[in-house]
Coordinates of C-alpha atoms in Angstrom, one line a residue:
M1103 CA 20.5 -18.9 -7.8
V1104 CA 18.9 -16.7 -10.4
Q1105 CA 15.9 -18.1 -12.2
V1106 CA 16.4 -18.6 -15.9
Q1107 CA 13.0 -17.1 -16.6
S1108 CA 13.8 -13.9 -14.7
L1109 CA 16.5 -13.0 -17.3
G1110 CA 14.5 -14.3 -20.2
L1111 CA 17.3 -16.7 -21.2
S1112 CA 17.4 -20.3 -22.3
T1113 CA 19.4 -22.7 -20.1
V1114 CA 22.2 -22.8 -22.8
D1115 CA 22.3 -19.0 -23.0
L1116 CA 22.5 -18.7 -19.2
I1117 CA 25.4 -21.2 -19.1
K1118 CA 27.2 -19.1 -21.8
L1119 CA 26.5 -15.9 -19.8
I1120 CA 27.9 -17.4 -16.6
A1121 CA 31.0 -18.6 -18.4
F1122 CA 31.6 -15.3 -20.1
T1123 CA 31.1 -13.2 -16.9
H1124 CA 33.4 -15.6 -15.0
I1125 CA 36.1 -15.4 -17.6
F1126 CA 36.0 -11.6 -18.1
G1127 CA 34.9 -10.7 -14.5
M1128 CA 31.8 -8.8 -15.7
A1129 CA 28.8 -8.1 -13.5
V1130 CA 25.2 -8.6 -14.7
Y1131 CA 22.4 -6.4 -13.7
E1132 CA 18.7 -6.6 -14.0
K1133 CA 16.0 -3.8 -13.9
V1134 CA 13.8 -4.1 -10.9
Y1135 CA 10.7 -1.9 -10.8
V1136 CA 9.9 -0.5 -7.4
A1137 CA 7.0 1.3 -5.7
M1138 CA 7.9 4.9 -4.7
I1139 CA 6.5 7.2 -2.1
L1140 CA 6.8 10.7 -3.5
R1141 CA 6.4 14.3 -2.3
V1142 CA 4.8 16.4 -5.0
D1143 CA 4.8 20.2 -4.5
S1144 CA 2.2 22.7 -5.7
D1145 CA 4.1 23.2 -8.9
G1146 CA 4.0 19.4 -9.7
N1147 CA 7.7 18.8 -8.9
M1148 CA 8.3 15.2 -7.6
K1149 CA 10.7 14.3 -4.9
P1150 CA 11.3 10.6 -4.1
V1151 CA 11.0 10.1 -0.3
E1152 CA 10.9 6.3 0.1
I1153 CA 11.4 3.1 -1.9
E1154 CA 9.2 0.0 -1.4
W1155 CA 11.4 -3.0 -2.4
E1156 CA 9.9 -6.0 -4.2
N1157 CA 9.5 -7.9 -0.9
G1158 CA 7.6 -5.0 0.7
E1159 CA 10.5 -3.6 2.7
H1160 CA 10.7 0.2 2.8
F1161 CA 13.9 2.3 2.6
L1162 CA 13.9 6.0 3.5
I1163 CA 15.8 8.3 1.1
T1164 CA 17.8 10.5 3.4
K1165 CA 19.4 12.7 0.8
I1166 CA 19.0 13.4 -2.9
V1167 CA 22.6 14.0 -4.1
D1168 CA 22.0 14.5 -7.9
V1169 CA 19.2 14.6 -10.4
R1170 CA 19.9 14.5 -14.2
Q1171 CA 18.5 13.1 -17.4
A1172 CA 20.8 10.2 -18.1
P1173 CA 20.6 6.5 -19.2
P1174 CA 20.9 3.7 -16.7
R1175 CA 24.5 2.6 -16.1
H1176 CA 24.0 -1.1 -16.6
V1177 CA 20.6 -2.0 -18.1
G1178 CA 19.1 -0.9 -21.4
S1179 CA 16.2 1.6 -21.3
S1180 CA 14.7 4.5 -22.9
Q1181 CA 15.8 7.9 -21.6
T1182 CA 15.4 8.2 -17.8
I1183 CA 15.9 10.7 -15.1
R1184 CA 18.6 9.3 -12.8
Y1185 CA 18.5 10.2 -9.1
T1186 CA 21.6 9.6 -7.0
V1187 CA 20.4 9.2 -3.5
D1188 CA 21.6 8.2 0.0
L1189 CA 19.5 5.2 1.1
A1190 CA 20.0 3.2 4.2
G1191 CA 23.5 4.6 4.7
N1192 CA 24.6 3.8 1.1
R1193 CA 24.7 5.9 -2.1
R1194 CA 22.5 4.4 -4.7
E1195 CA 20.9 5.3 -8.1
L1196 CA 17.3 5.1 -8.9
Y1197 CA 15.6 5.8 -12.2
H1198 CA 12.4 7.5 -13.3
E1199 CA 11.3 6.0 -16.6
G1200 CA 8.0 7.4 -18.0
N1201 CA 5.5 6.8 -15.1
R1202 CA 7.6 4.0 -13.4
W1203 CA 10.6 3.8 -11.1
F1204 CA 13.4 1.2 -11.1
V1205 CA 16.7 0.3 -9.6
E1206 CA 19.6 -1.8 -11.1
K1207 CA 20.0 -5.0 -9.1
L1208 CA 23.2 -7.0 -9.3
V1209 CA 22.3 -10.6 -10.4
S1210 CA 24.0 -13.4 -8.6
L1211 CA 25.0 -16.1 -11.0
D1212 CA 26.3 -18.5 -8.4

């Protein structure tokens, strides 16, 4: 169960959100900041190598598929650099925003 505080919603607003997403079949995402292990070359170019998830678990990035300046697909943000990567056998997107990195996490409203 998602904590009301983690979305910054009142209990009433959370109930409305659950009802709306249930009726219209929409997914809800949250921005989760993560620690990154980077490789920085002599020209200062950064390459993400590994993600450290919020519980301390590490995931190796096996391939960078695409890098482009683009907004997040599901959560609001200022302009970001979106990395499409292969991670633990799955294709995922991670975002570089200023000096921080985040992923979009699907929120379970059950």
